Amino acid sequence: MLHCFRALGVNMALDVSSGAVHVLDDMAFEALFAIERGGDPRAALSGRYPDGEIDALLGEIAALCEEGALLTEHDYSRLPIEKSGIVKAMCLHAAHDCNLRCKYCFASTGDFRGDRALLPLETGKRALDWLVAHSGNRHQLEVDFFGGEPLMNFEVVRELVDYGRELEKAHGKHFLFTITTNAIGLTDERIEFLNREMHNVVLSLDGRREVHDFMRPTASGKGSFDLALEKAKKLVNLRGDGQYYVRGTYTARNLDFGNDVLALADEGFEQLSIEPVVLSKDSPFALTEAMLPEILAEYDRFAKLYLERRRSGPWMNFFHFMVDLDGGPCVKKRVKGCGAGNEYVAVTPEGDIYPCHQFVGRPGYRMGSVLTGEFDAEMQMRFAENNLLAKEKCSPCWARFFCGGGCAANAEAFNGDISKPYDMECALERKRLEIAMAICAIEHSVQQ
Amino acid sequence: MKHIQTLQKPCLMQSAKTGGCGECQASCQSACKTSCTVANQSCQKK
C-alpha cells in the first residue's frame, strides 16, 4: 500500500508495508498518486512532461520497487506475536482524589465515579509485587503514579519507590517510575525526590492562563494556573536532562490550541504535549466531527509556527509531531499497539486491576485484584488478540503501523467494541503523522 | 535519484527479525494517556 500526501509544502510518499518514506518532486508525486489510485503513471504525466523525463522517473520508481522501498506488500499475518501473559507496565492510582475539579476529567474529577480514596501503602506494595511476579523475563518495568492527583498521597509514593528499589535488587529488575501530576503539591523536597527517582514526569498544564483557569479550577472554584506554573517551572529547571512533558488537553473551547502550546513554550518549557479531549458528545467541551476541518487546519497552522520556532529558537518538541522514522519501534511492537489489558494494566487504590487507567470503573472490565491474586487471564488474552492485524477497520488504513491500532478504551467508549477504533482519533492521528513526516523531511533537508 | 529522495529506507520487515524484545516503553506511560501513539516510542535496542 502506498500513501501519497502533501504537508507543509512537501510532497511525500509512505510505502506502508516496508516503512520506507520518500520525498517527491511534483512530477513524482503525480506519478505515484496515480499509482496509488490504480492508474497508469505514464498516462498521468504524458503530454505535460518530456518523454525522456517520464522514462527517467519510471526508471527511478522501478529501481525503488526492486530495492523493496516502494509498492511492497509484505504479509505480516504470520508474524509471531507472543501471548506470554507478561505484564511490564502499570498505571498505579496513588489517589482517587484530586485538589482540582477539571471540567473535562475522564476520572470524574478524580474519584473515577467511586469513593474518593488514597492508595494504602500495603496495597501499593502488593501491586509492585504483582507486577514483578507477572513480568517474566522483562527487565524494565514501568510504573506510573497516577490519579486523581498522586501528590495527595506523596508519602506512599515515596515509600513505594523505596520498596521498588528493594525489589529490583531481589529480582534483577529495573523500575522506570513516572508520575503524572498537576504540580500544585510540589515542594522543594518533593521536586528533589521526583527529579532523582522519576524516569519521566508529566506535568498537567493546559496552556494559556485563561484556558487553564477555566478548565482546571480548584475545589473552591478558583483558577489553578498560578498555583501550578511556577512549581512546574522549578521542577523542570532543576531536572537537567531528565525526561519530562508538560501535557495539556484541548477541548471545543480552544480549537486554536496551537496558541496554548506556544504559550507553554513561552514559559520556557521545551517538551510539550497538548492532547485532544475525549468526551461523549453530550458534553459542551467534546470535540465533534463537525469540528474536524477546523482542528486539522489548526494542526497545519501550528506546524508552520512550530517549525519556525525550532529554527529560530528557543527549541521545543511537540509530542504528536514526533515520529522516529529511523529508531522507532519494531513491527512487533507496532502490531501489538499500546498493550492495554495485555502488557499494561491499571491498579486502583482498592487493589483492583483494570486494562488501563481509562477502563477503571467501567462495568465488565475489572480484571482481578493484586490483593487476592485473582486475574482474568481470558480477558488478558482477549486484549492480546485485539492487535492491529485483527482490526478490520485498520487493514485499509495507511497509518496502521504508526498508531498500532489505536486506543482500546476509546474504541470501547465510542463504538462499544475494543476492536473498532474511534474515528475522530484516527483522523487526528493521520493528520499529525503526515505533519510529523513532513517535519522530518524539512529538518533533514536543512541538516543536509 | 532525481525525482525521489528516500528519507527512510525499508525498516519494518527487517525489524521483524531482530525486534520483539518488549523492553520498550508503553506509549501511555510517556505523555499521551488519552490517545494511542506507538511509532514515536524509541526502540531500546537502538
Tab-separated table of C-alpha atoms in Angstrom:
chain	number	residue	atom	x	y	z
A	1	MET	CA	0.000	0.000	0.000
A	2	LEU	CA	1.152	3.472	-0.882
A	3	HIS	CA	0.109	6.767	0.705
A	4	CYS	CA	0.979	9.984	-1.130
A	5	PHE	CA	0.356	13.273	0.627
A	6	ARG	CA	1.351	16.906	0.780
A	7	ALA	CA	2.092	18.501	4.125
A	8	LEU	CA	3.839	21.793	4.929
A	9	GLY	CA	4.525	22.195	1.224
A	10	VAL	CA	6.373	18.874	0.963
A	11	ASN	CA	5.303	16.059	-1.381
A	12	MET	CA	5.753	12.704	0.278
A	13	ALA	CA	5.056	9.010	-0.156
A	14	LEU	CA	4.880	6.391	2.551
A	15	ASP	CA	5.325	2.799	1.495
A	16	VAL	CA	3.133	1.368	4.225
A	17	SER	CA	4.271	-2.217	4.251
A	18	SER	CA	8.032	-1.584	4.249
A	19	GLY	CA	8.011	1.641	6.283
A	20	ALA	CA	10.039	3.460	3.609
A	21	VAL	CA	9.388	7.192	3.313
A	22	HIS	CA	10.183	9.279	0.246
A	23	VAL	CA	10.240	12.974	-0.627
A	24	LEU	CA	8.935	13.666	-4.118
A	25	ASP	CA	9.121	16.436	-6.659
A	26	ASP	CA	5.828	17.436	-8.291
A	27	MET	CA	6.249	15.071	-11.214
A	28	ALA	CA	6.994	12.062	-8.997
A	29	PHE	CA	4.068	12.983	-6.772
A	30	GLU	CA	1.691	12.960	-9.734
A	31	ALA	CA	3.017	9.597	-10.917
A	32	LEU	CA	2.837	7.898	-7.528
A	33	PHE	CA	-0.520	9.496	-6.769
A	34	ALA	CA	-1.825	7.903	-9.985
A	35	ILE	CA	-0.356	4.543	-8.994
A	36	GLU	CA	-1.898	4.803	-5.521
A	37	ARG	CA	-5.292	5.146	-7.170
A	38	GLY	CA	-4.736	2.243	-9.533
A	39	GLY	CA	-3.952	4.443	-12.529
A	40	ASP	CA	-1.192	4.450	-15.130
A	41	PRO	CA	1.597	6.887	-14.210
A	42	ARG	CA	2.697	7.350	-17.818
A	43	ALA	CA	-0.819	8.296	-18.811
A	44	ALA	CA	-0.995	10.711	-15.886
A	45	LEU	CA	2.152	12.525	-16.978
A	46	SER	CA	2.040	12.159	-20.743
A	47	GLY	CA	1.803	15.358	-22.743
A	48	ARG	CA	2.816	17.550	-19.818
A	49	TYR	CA	6.362	16.336	-19.316
A	50	PRO	CA	9.021	15.350	-21.903
A	51	ASP	CA	9.009	11.612	-22.665
A	52	GLY	CA	12.649	11.335	-21.618
A	53	GLU	CA	11.841	12.739	-18.177
A	54	ILE	CA	8.917	10.390	-17.802
A	55	ASP	CA	11.141	7.430	-18.709
A	56	ALA	CA	13.736	8.557	-16.166
A	57	LEU	CA	11.142	8.871	-13.418
A	58	LEU	CA	9.585	5.496	-14.186
A	59	GLY	CA	13.107	4.086	-14.040
A	60	GLU	CA	13.559	5.537	-10.555
A	61	ILE	CA	10.258	4.050	-9.462
A	62	ALA	CA	11.215	0.645	-10.881
A	63	ALA	CA	14.568	0.771	-9.067
A	64	LEU	CA	12.917	1.565	-5.740
A	65	CYS	CA	10.438	-1.268	-6.269
A	66	GLU	CA	13.404	-3.555	-6.930
A	67	GLU	CA	15.016	-2.416	-3.647
A	68	GLY	CA	11.819	-3.160	-1.718
A	69	ALA	CA	11.267	0.501	-0.932
A	70	LEU	CA	8.140	1.123	-2.994
A	71	LEU	CA	4.902	-0.717	-3.713
A	72	THR	CA	5.786	-3.539	-1.350
A	73	GLU	CA	3.197	-5.955	0.014
A	74	HIS	CA	4.687	-7.820	2.928
A	75	ASP	CA	2.481	-10.358	4.617
A	76	TYR	CA	2.592	-9.773	8.364
A	77	SER	CA	-0.317	-12.079	9.103
A	78	ARG	CA	2.019	-14.826	10.283
A	79	LEU	CA	4.165	-12.518	12.375
A	80	PRO	CA	4.771	-14.346	15.653
A	81	ILE	CA	3.205	-12.123	18.280
A	82	GLU	CA	3.828	-13.597	21.684
A	83	LYS	CA	0.895	-14.012	24.027
A	84	SER	CA	3.016	-14.812	27.016
A	85	GLY	CA	0.841	-13.159	29.618
A	86	ILE	CA	3.772	-10.953	30.616
A	87	VAL	CA	2.827	-7.598	32.140
A	88	LYS	CA	5.540	-4.960	32.060
A	89	ALA	CA	3.807	-1.658	32.771
A	90	MET	CA	1.393	-0.443	35.425
A	91	CYS	CA	-0.558	2.716	35.960
A	92	LEU	CA	-0.723	2.820	39.743
A	93	HIS	CA	-3.518	5.024	41.040
A	94	ALA	CA	-1.943	6.594	44.073
A	95	ALA	CA	-5.012	8.713	44.707
A	96	HIS	CA	-8.620	8.590	43.606
A	97	ASP	CA	-8.888	12.110	44.816
A	98	CYS	CA	-7.787	15.424	43.419
A	99	ASN	CA	-7.321	19.004	44.541
A	100	LEU	CA	-8.678	20.228	41.186
A	101	ARG	CA	-12.096	19.896	39.602
A	102	CYS	CA	-11.172	19.873	35.920
A	103	LYS	CA	-14.264	20.157	33.774
A	104	TYR	CA	-13.145	17.529	31.245
A	105	CYS	CA	-11.795	14.987	33.718
A	106	PHE	CA	-12.346	11.421	32.476
A	107	ALA	CA	-11.841	10.311	36.086
A	108	SER	CA	-14.901	12.276	37.211
A	109	THR	CA	-12.745	14.969	38.897
A	110	GLY	CA	-10.520	12.361	40.447
A	111	ASP	CA	-12.776	9.791	42.090
A	112	PHE	CA	-13.318	7.592	38.989
A	113	ARG	CA	-17.043	7.552	39.776
A	114	GLY	CA	-16.352	5.810	43.082
A	115	ASP	CA	-15.400	6.873	46.567
A	116	ARG	CA	-12.544	9.316	46.996
A	117	ALA	CA	-9.637	7.232	48.256
A	118	LEU	CA	-5.870	7.165	48.672
A	119	LEU	CA	-3.806	4.103	47.835
A	120	PRO	CA	-2.770	2.357	51.070
A	121	LEU	CA	0.949	1.578	51.261
A	122	GLU	CA	0.365	-2.159	51.637
A	123	THR	CA	-1.885	-2.265	48.573
A	124	GLY	CA	0.778	-0.370	46.612
A	125	LYS	CA	3.414	-2.865	47.684
A	126	ARG	CA	1.211	-5.767	46.630
A	127	ALA	CA	0.760	-4.037	43.260
A	128	LEU	CA	4.546	-3.848	42.744
A	129	ASP	CA	4.901	-7.473	43.889
A	130	TRP	CA	2.173	-8.443	41.426
A	131	LEU	CA	3.941	-6.634	38.582
A	132	VAL	CA	7.250	-8.339	39.333
A	133	ALA	CA	5.504	-11.717	39.548
A	134	HIS	CA	3.819	-11.206	36.152
A	135	SER	CA	6.814	-9.695	34.356
A	136	GLY	CA	8.506	-12.906	33.220
A	137	ASN	CA	11.894	-12.147	31.742
A	138	ARG	CA	11.240	-8.410	31.198
A	139	HIS	CA	13.971	-6.367	32.798
A	140	GLN	CA	12.488	-2.874	32.599
A	141	LEU	CA	9.212	-2.409	34.429
A	142	GLU	CA	7.261	0.818	34.180
A	143	VAL	CA	5.128	2.208	36.959
A	144	ASP	CA	3.308	5.498	36.501
A	145	PHE	CA	1.981	7.097	39.674
A	146	PHE	CA	-1.335	8.452	38.514
A	147	GLY	CA	-4.576	9.746	39.909
A	148	GLY	CA	-6.560	11.735	40.626
A	149	GLU	CA	-3.574	13.620	41.933
A	150	PRO	CA	-0.764	11.350	43.146
A	151	LEU	CA	0.958	14.087	45.167
A	152	MET	CA	-2.042	13.953	47.526
A	153	ASN	CA	-0.501	10.648	48.606
A	154	PHE	CA	3.141	11.603	48.297
A	155	GLU	CA	4.470	9.713	51.320
A	156	VAL	CA	3.098	6.469	49.898
A	157	VAL	CA	4.647	7.294	46.518
A	158	ARG	CA	7.997	7.839	48.228
A	159	GLU	CA	7.773	4.593	50.183
A	160	LEU	CA	6.720	2.643	47.116
A	161	VAL	CA	9.736	3.900	45.205
A	162	ASP	CA	11.950	2.720	48.076
A	163	TYR	CA	10.154	-0.618	48.049
A	164	GLY	CA	10.571	-0.884	44.287
A	165	ARG	CA	14.324	-0.338	44.635
A	166	GLU	CA	14.434	-3.250	47.062
A	167	LEU	CA	12.513	-5.424	44.632
A	168	GLU	CA	14.963	-4.504	41.869
A	169	LYS	CA	17.842	-5.978	43.816
A	170	ALA	CA	15.942	-9.080	44.832
A	171	HIS	CA	14.565	-9.872	41.384
A	172	GLY	CA	17.054	-8.405	38.890
A	173	LYS	CA	14.548	-5.868	37.559
A	174	HIS	CA	14.730	-2.167	36.867
A	175	PHE	CA	11.767	0.073	37.632
A	176	LEU	CA	11.180	3.102	35.453
A	177	PHE	CA	8.968	5.182	37.718
A	178	THR	CA	6.996	8.059	36.271
A	179	ILE	CA	4.424	10.426	37.736
A	180	THR	CA	1.575	12.417	36.221
A	181	THR	CA	0.799	15.438	38.375
A	182	ASN	CA	-0.936	18.798	38.302
A	183	ALA	CA	2.155	20.268	40.053
A	184	ILE	CA	0.162	22.006	42.789
A	185	GLY	CA	1.508	19.826	45.587
A	186	LEU	CA	5.152	20.251	44.593
A	187	THR	CA	7.601	21.446	47.248
A	188	ASP	CA	11.378	21.788	47.046
A	189	GLU	CA	11.795	18.472	48.807
A	190	ARG	CA	9.328	16.695	46.526
A	191	ILE	CA	10.900	18.199	43.433
A	192	GLU	CA	14.295	16.902	44.527
A	193	PHE	CA	12.816	13.448	45.098
A	194	LEU	CA	10.925	13.311	41.804
A	195	ASN	CA	13.883	14.572	39.802
A	196	ARG	CA	16.072	11.921	41.383
A	197	GLU	CA	13.707	8.953	41.155
A	198	MET	CA	11.336	9.521	38.250
A	199	HIS	CA	12.294	8.438	34.756
A	200	ASN	CA	9.633	10.784	33.403
A	201	VAL	CA	7.485	13.488	34.959
A	202	VAL	CA	4.271	14.551	33.238
A	203	LEU	CA	3.059	17.967	34.373
A	204	SER	CA	-0.529	18.892	33.574
A	205	LEU	CA	-0.876	22.464	32.311
A	206	ASP	CA	-3.322	23.483	29.609
A	207	GLY	CA	-1.516	26.436	28.058
A	208	ARG	CA	-2.815	29.970	28.175
A	209	ARG	CA	-3.787	31.196	31.618
A	210	GLU	CA	-7.427	31.817	30.689
A	211	VAL	CA	-7.798	28.381	29.081
A	212	HIS	CA	-6.161	26.656	32.034
A	213	ASP	CA	-8.055	28.569	34.696
A	214	PHE	CA	-11.432	27.944	33.094
A	215	MET	CA	-10.944	24.200	32.663
A	216	ARG	CA	-8.825	23.448	35.714
A	217	PRO	CA	-10.362	25.174	38.755
A	218	THR	CA	-9.603	24.226	42.338
A	219	ALA	CA	-12.245	22.623	44.540
A	220	SER	CA	-13.219	26.135	45.622
A	221	GLY	CA	-13.698	27.223	42.016
A	222	LYS	CA	-10.626	29.417	41.573
A	223	GLY	CA	-8.209	29.081	38.668
A	224	SER	CA	-5.144	26.944	39.308
A	225	PHE	CA	-2.695	28.369	36.769
A	226	ASP	CA	-0.735	30.440	39.277
A	227	LEU	CA	-0.709	27.583	41.772
A	228	ALA	CA	0.883	25.239	39.253
A	229	LEU	CA	3.052	27.229	36.842
A	230	GLU	CA	5.971	28.347	38.979
A	231	LYS	CA	6.238	24.955	40.675
A	232	ALA	CA	6.254	23.186	37.330
A	233	LYS	CA	8.928	25.572	36.077
A	234	LYS	CA	11.054	24.969	39.137
A	235	LEU	CA	10.878	21.209	38.691
A	236	VAL	CA	11.815	21.461	35.018
A	237	ASN	CA	14.634	23.919	35.646
A	238	LEU	CA	16.162	21.603	38.223
A	239	ARG	CA	15.584	18.464	36.158
A	240	GLY	CA	18.594	18.813	33.879
A	241	ASP	CA	18.430	16.331	31.020
A	242	GLY	CA	15.758	14.226	32.697
A	243	GLN	CA	12.685	13.379	30.684
A	244	TYR	CA	9.526	15.359	31.272
A	245	TYR	CA	6.434	16.518	29.424
A	246	VAL	CA	4.178	19.426	30.053
A	247	ARG	CA	0.912	17.934	28.987
A	248	GLY	CA	-2.366	19.701	28.416
A	249	THR	CA	-5.762	18.979	26.971
A	250	TYR	CA	-7.650	20.928	24.346
A	251	THR	CA	-11.403	20.969	24.074
A	252	ALA	CA	-14.116	22.515	21.925
A	253	ARG	CA	-13.420	25.792	23.743
A	254	ASN	CA	-9.870	26.184	22.436
A	255	LEU	CA	-9.699	24.868	18.912
A	256	ASP	CA	-6.826	27.326	18.473
A	257	PHE	CA	-4.845	25.024	20.772
A	258	GLY	CA	-1.611	25.756	18.910
A	259	ASN	CA	-1.584	29.007	20.847
A	260	ASP	CA	-1.619	27.001	24.064
A	261	VAL	CA	1.428	25.010	23.019
A	262	LEU	CA	3.190	28.242	22.131
A	263	ALA	CA	2.155	29.828	25.430
A	264	LEU	CA	3.775	26.942	27.293
A	265	ALA	CA	6.889	27.281	25.129
A	266	ASP	CA	6.949	30.987	26.006
A	267	GLU	CA	7.090	29.989	29.665
A	268	GLY	CA	10.319	28.128	28.904
A	269	PHE	CA	9.035	24.551	28.623
A	270	GLU	CA	10.568	22.523	25.792
A	271	GLN	CA	8.845	19.126	25.962
A	272	LEU	CA	5.189	19.673	25.204
A	273	SER	CA	2.047	17.737	24.508
A	274	ILE	CA	-1.463	19.060	24.080
A	275	GLU	CA	-3.945	16.245	23.658
A	276	PRO	CA	-7.472	16.242	22.243
A	277	VAL	CA	-10.072	15.770	24.942
A	278	VAL	CA	-12.064	12.559	24.844
A	279	LEU	CA	-15.623	13.166	25.986
A	280	SER	CA	-19.038	11.915	24.971
A	281	LYS	CA	-20.935	14.092	22.531
A	282	ASP	CA	-23.319	15.402	25.173
A	283	SER	CA	-20.515	17.369	26.853
A	284	PRO	CA	-20.262	21.023	25.829
A	285	PHE	CA	-16.475	20.567	25.697
A	286	ALA	CA	-16.479	17.489	23.435
A	287	LEU	CA	-14.723	17.507	20.081
A	288	THR	CA	-17.128	16.521	17.323
A	289	GLU	CA	-16.715	15.504	13.710
A	290	ALA	CA	-18.161	18.841	12.644
A	291	MET	CA	-15.084	20.475	14.228
A	292	LEU	CA	-12.615	18.278	12.360
A	293	PRO	CA	-11.851	20.700	9.489
A	294	GLU	CA	-11.038	23.434	11.992
A	295	ILE	CA	-8.921	21.099	14.144
A	296	LEU	CA	-6.974	19.758	11.160
A	297	ALA	CA	-6.366	23.296	9.903
A	298	GLU	CA	-5.107	24.241	13.364
A	299	TYR	CA	-2.531	21.449	13.284
A	300	ASP	CA	-1.347	22.840	9.919
A	301	ARG	CA	-1.223	26.400	11.240
A	302	PHE	CA	0.579	25.385	14.387
A	303	ALA	CA	3.049	23.164	12.492
A	304	LYS	CA	4.324	26.148	10.479
A	305	LEU	CA	4.869	28.167	13.657
A	306	TYR	CA	6.439	25.151	15.311
A	307	LEU	CA	8.968	24.705	12.528
A	308	GLU	CA	9.864	28.370	12.699
A	309	ARG	CA	10.331	28.211	16.467
A	310	ARG	CA	12.575	25.176	16.156
A	311	ARG	CA	14.649	27.017	13.548
A	312	SER	CA	14.936	30.343	15.306
A	313	GLY	CA	14.734	29.134	18.884
A	314	PRO	CA	14.071	28.587	21.628
A	315	TRP	CA	13.795	24.934	20.607
A	316	MET	CA	10.685	22.958	21.509
A	317	ASN	CA	9.337	19.475	20.976
A	318	PHE	CA	5.670	18.588	20.449
A	319	PHE	CA	4.805	15.001	21.360
A	320	HIS	CA	2.392	14.432	18.498
A	321	PHE	CA	4.767	15.748	15.857
A	322	MET	CA	7.399	13.263	16.931
A	323	VAL	CA	7.920	10.244	14.748
A	324	ASP	CA	11.029	8.174	14.993
A	325	LEU	CA	11.429	7.009	11.384
A	326	ASP	CA	14.893	5.633	11.945
A	327	GLY	CA	15.000	4.386	15.524
A	328	GLY	CA	11.324	3.705	16.090
A	329	PRO	CA	9.743	0.570	17.408
A	330	CYS	CA	9.941	-2.819	15.675
A	331	VAL	CA	6.996	-4.127	13.705
A	332	LYS	CA	6.011	-6.476	16.523
A	333	LYS	CA	5.532	-3.511	18.851
A	334	ARG	CA	3.590	-1.691	16.156
A	335	VAL	CA	1.299	-4.676	15.728
A	336	LYS	CA	0.808	-5.151	19.462
A	337	GLY	CA	-0.106	-1.480	19.863
A	338	CYS	CA	-0.435	0.204	23.232
A	339	GLY	CA	-0.552	-3.011	25.252
A	340	ALA	CA	-3.504	-2.096	27.491
A	341	GLY	CA	-5.014	-5.138	29.184
A	342	ASN	CA	-2.149	-7.244	27.953
A	343	GLU	CA	1.279	-5.851	28.833
A	344	TYR	CA	-0.111	-2.824	30.642
A	345	VAL	CA	-2.658	-2.605	33.444
A	346	ALA	CA	-4.002	-0.067	35.911
A	347	VAL	CA	-4.402	-0.713	39.637
A	348	THR	CA	-6.824	1.256	41.810
A	349	PRO	CA	-6.463	2.244	45.495
A	350	GLU	CA	-8.651	-0.771	46.278
A	351	GLY	CA	-6.155	-3.049	44.532
A	352	ASP	CA	-8.450	-3.762	41.599
A	353	ILE	CA	-6.833	-4.400	38.225
A	354	TYR	CA	-8.198	-2.867	35.010
A	355	PRO	CA	-6.845	-2.943	31.427
A	356	CYS	CA	-5.706	0.688	31.702
A	357	HIS	CA	-6.436	3.897	33.582
A	358	GLN	CA	-9.279	4.776	31.213
A	359	PHE	CA	-11.082	1.483	31.819
A	360	VAL	CA	-11.113	1.973	35.592
A	361	GLY	CA	-14.679	1.677	36.869
A	362	ARG	CA	-16.171	0.556	33.548
A	363	PRO	CA	-18.527	-2.370	34.141
A	364	GLY	CA	-17.206	-5.687	32.875
A	365	TYR	CA	-13.570	-4.641	32.731
A	366	ARG	CA	-12.318	-5.439	36.218
A	367	MET	CA	-9.582	-8.000	35.585
A	368	GLY	CA	-8.759	-9.007	39.129
A	369	SER	CA	-7.092	-7.840	42.317
A	370	VAL	CA	-3.499	-7.520	43.448
A	371	LEU	CA	-4.718	-8.287	46.977
A	372	THR	CA	-6.349	-11.632	46.245
A	373	GLY	CA	-4.166	-12.581	43.288
A	374	GLU	CA	-7.179	-13.298	41.078
A	375	PHE	CA	-6.567	-12.293	37.460
A	376	ASP	CA	-8.740	-12.774	34.416
A	377	ALA	CA	-6.253	-14.348	32.021
A	378	GLU	CA	-9.018	-14.791	29.455
A	379	MET	CA	-9.627	-11.058	29.347
A	380	GLN	CA	-5.879	-10.505	29.050
A	381	MET	CA	-5.846	-12.887	26.078
A	382	ARG	CA	-8.794	-11.023	24.531
A	383	PHE	CA	-6.787	-7.790	24.713
A	384	ALA	CA	-3.629	-9.531	23.442
A	385	GLU	CA	-5.511	-10.862	20.431
A	386	ASN	CA	-7.040	-7.472	19.752
A	387	ASN	CA	-3.895	-6.450	17.919
A	388	LEU	CA	-3.515	-4.426	14.763
A	389	LEU	CA	-3.845	-7.413	12.450
A	390	ALA	CA	-7.175	-8.371	13.996
A	391	LYS	CA	-8.821	-4.986	13.443
A	392	GLU	CA	-10.867	-4.934	10.280
A	393	LYS	CA	-11.070	-1.151	10.251
A	394	CYS	CA	-7.276	-0.836	10.298
A	395	SER	CA	-6.371	-3.058	7.372
A	396	PRO	CA	-7.093	-0.436	4.659
A	397	CYS	CA	-5.503	2.400	6.686
A	398	TRP	CA	-2.056	3.691	5.725
A	399	ALA	CA	-1.315	4.850	9.273
A	400	ARG	CA	-1.772	1.475	10.905
A	401	PHE	CA	1.889	0.780	11.680
A	402	PHE	CA	2.219	4.156	13.392
A	403	CYS	CA	-0.731	4.115	15.779
A	404	GLY	CA	-0.726	0.361	16.374
A	405	GLY	CA	-4.496	0.146	16.063
A	406	GLY	CA	-5.494	2.991	18.341
A	407	CYS	CA	-6.806	3.230	21.862
A	408	ALA	CA	-8.913	0.292	23.077
A	409	ALA	CA	-10.561	2.426	25.747
A	410	ASN	CA	-11.725	4.990	23.200
A	411	ALA	CA	-12.890	2.211	20.877
A	412	GLU	CA	-14.956	0.700	23.658
A	413	ALA	CA	-16.329	4.055	24.795
A	414	PHE	CA	-17.465	5.233	21.375
A	415	ASN	CA	-18.128	2.010	19.473
A	416	GLY	CA	-18.816	-0.462	22.276
A	417	ASP	CA	-16.065	-2.736	20.976
A	418	ILE	CA	-12.325	-2.691	21.719
A	419	SER	CA	-11.616	-3.785	18.147
A	420	LYS	CA	-13.393	-0.864	16.462
A	421	PRO	CA	-11.213	2.268	16.674
A	422	TYR	CA	-12.736	5.670	17.324
A	423	ASP	CA	-12.926	7.586	14.029
A	424	MET	CA	-12.048	11.019	15.442
A	425	GLU	CA	-8.886	9.643	16.994
A	426	CYS	CA	-7.928	8.038	13.660
A	427	ALA	CA	-8.489	11.256	11.715
A	428	LEU	CA	-6.331	13.249	14.117
A	429	GLU	CA	-3.631	10.594	14.167
A	430	ARG	CA	-3.391	10.562	10.378
A	431	LYS	CA	-3.134	14.340	10.218
A	432	ARG	CA	-0.433	14.545	12.870
A	433	LEU	CA	1.546	11.764	11.236
A	434	GLU	CA	1.584	13.495	7.859
A	435	ILE	CA	2.838	16.647	9.526
A	436	ALA	CA	5.388	14.713	11.596
A	437	MET	CA	6.836	13.096	8.484
A	438	ALA	CA	6.943	16.435	6.665
A	439	ILE	CA	8.790	17.984	9.613
A	440	CYS	CA	11.324	15.138	9.424
A	441	ALA	CA	11.788	15.836	5.715
A	442	ILE	CA	12.188	19.590	6.162
A	443	GLU	CA	14.579	19.347	9.090
A	444	HIS	CA	16.546	16.576	7.385
A	445	SER	CA	16.871	18.727	4.277
A	446	VAL	CA	18.127	21.677	6.364
A	447	GLN	CA	20.717	19.425	8.018
A	448	GLN	CA	21.927	18.267	4.599
B	1	MET	CA	17.688	9.630	-7.914
B	2	LYS	CA	16.489	12.848	-9.427
B	3	HIS	CA	12.797	12.956	-8.663
B	4	ILE	CA	12.576	10.859	-5.482
B	5	GLN	CA	14.692	11.269	-2.359
B	6	THR	CA	14.443	8.467	0.169
B	7	LEU	CA	14.082	9.810	3.696
B	8	GLN	CA	13.712	6.433	5.360
B	9	LYS	CA	14.778	3.105	3.915
B	10	PRO	CA	12.610	-0.001	4.368
B	11	CYS	CA	12.726	-0.990	8.023
B	12	LEU	CA	9.609	-2.856	9.119
B	13	MET	CA	10.204	-6.310	7.629
B	14	GLN	CA	13.807	-6.255	8.826
B	15	SER	CA	12.685	-5.334	12.349
B	16	ALA	CA	10.510	-8.449	12.446
B	17	LYS	CA	13.712	-10.494	12.558
B	18	THR	CA	15.504	-8.509	15.234
B	19	GLY	CA	12.706	-6.920	17.283
B	20	GLY	CA	10.184	-8.109	19.797
B	21	CYS	CA	12.258	-7.890	22.996
B	22	GLY	CA	9.419	-5.974	24.658
B	23	GLU	CA	11.682	-3.663	26.659
B	24	CYS	CA	10.289	-0.524	25.018
B	25	GLN	CA	8.061	1.916	26.873
B	26	ALA	CA	4.283	1.529	26.905
B	27	SER	CA	3.053	4.544	24.961
B	28	CYS	CA	0.562	5.725	27.547
B	29	GLN	CA	3.347	5.938	30.135
B	30	SER	CA	5.132	8.680	28.217
B	31	ALA	CA	2.715	11.532	27.733
B	32	CYS	CA	-0.460	10.623	25.985
B	33	LYS	CA	-2.832	8.925	28.446
B	34	THR	CA	-5.746	9.583	26.097
B	35	SER	CA	-4.591	8.820	22.570
B	36	CYS	CA	-2.597	5.915	21.309
B	37	THR	CA	0.786	6.863	19.911
B	38	VAL	CA	3.126	3.990	19.228
B	39	ALA	CA	5.584	4.930	16.495
B	40	ASN	CA	7.121	7.835	18.372
B	41	GLN	CA	8.409	5.490	21.023
B	42	SER	CA	12.074	4.600	20.777
B	43	CYS	CA	13.452	1.116	20.371
B	44	GLN	CA	15.530	0.220	23.430
B	45	LYS	CA	17.978	-1.712	21.290
B	46	LYS	CA	18.979	1.257	19.160
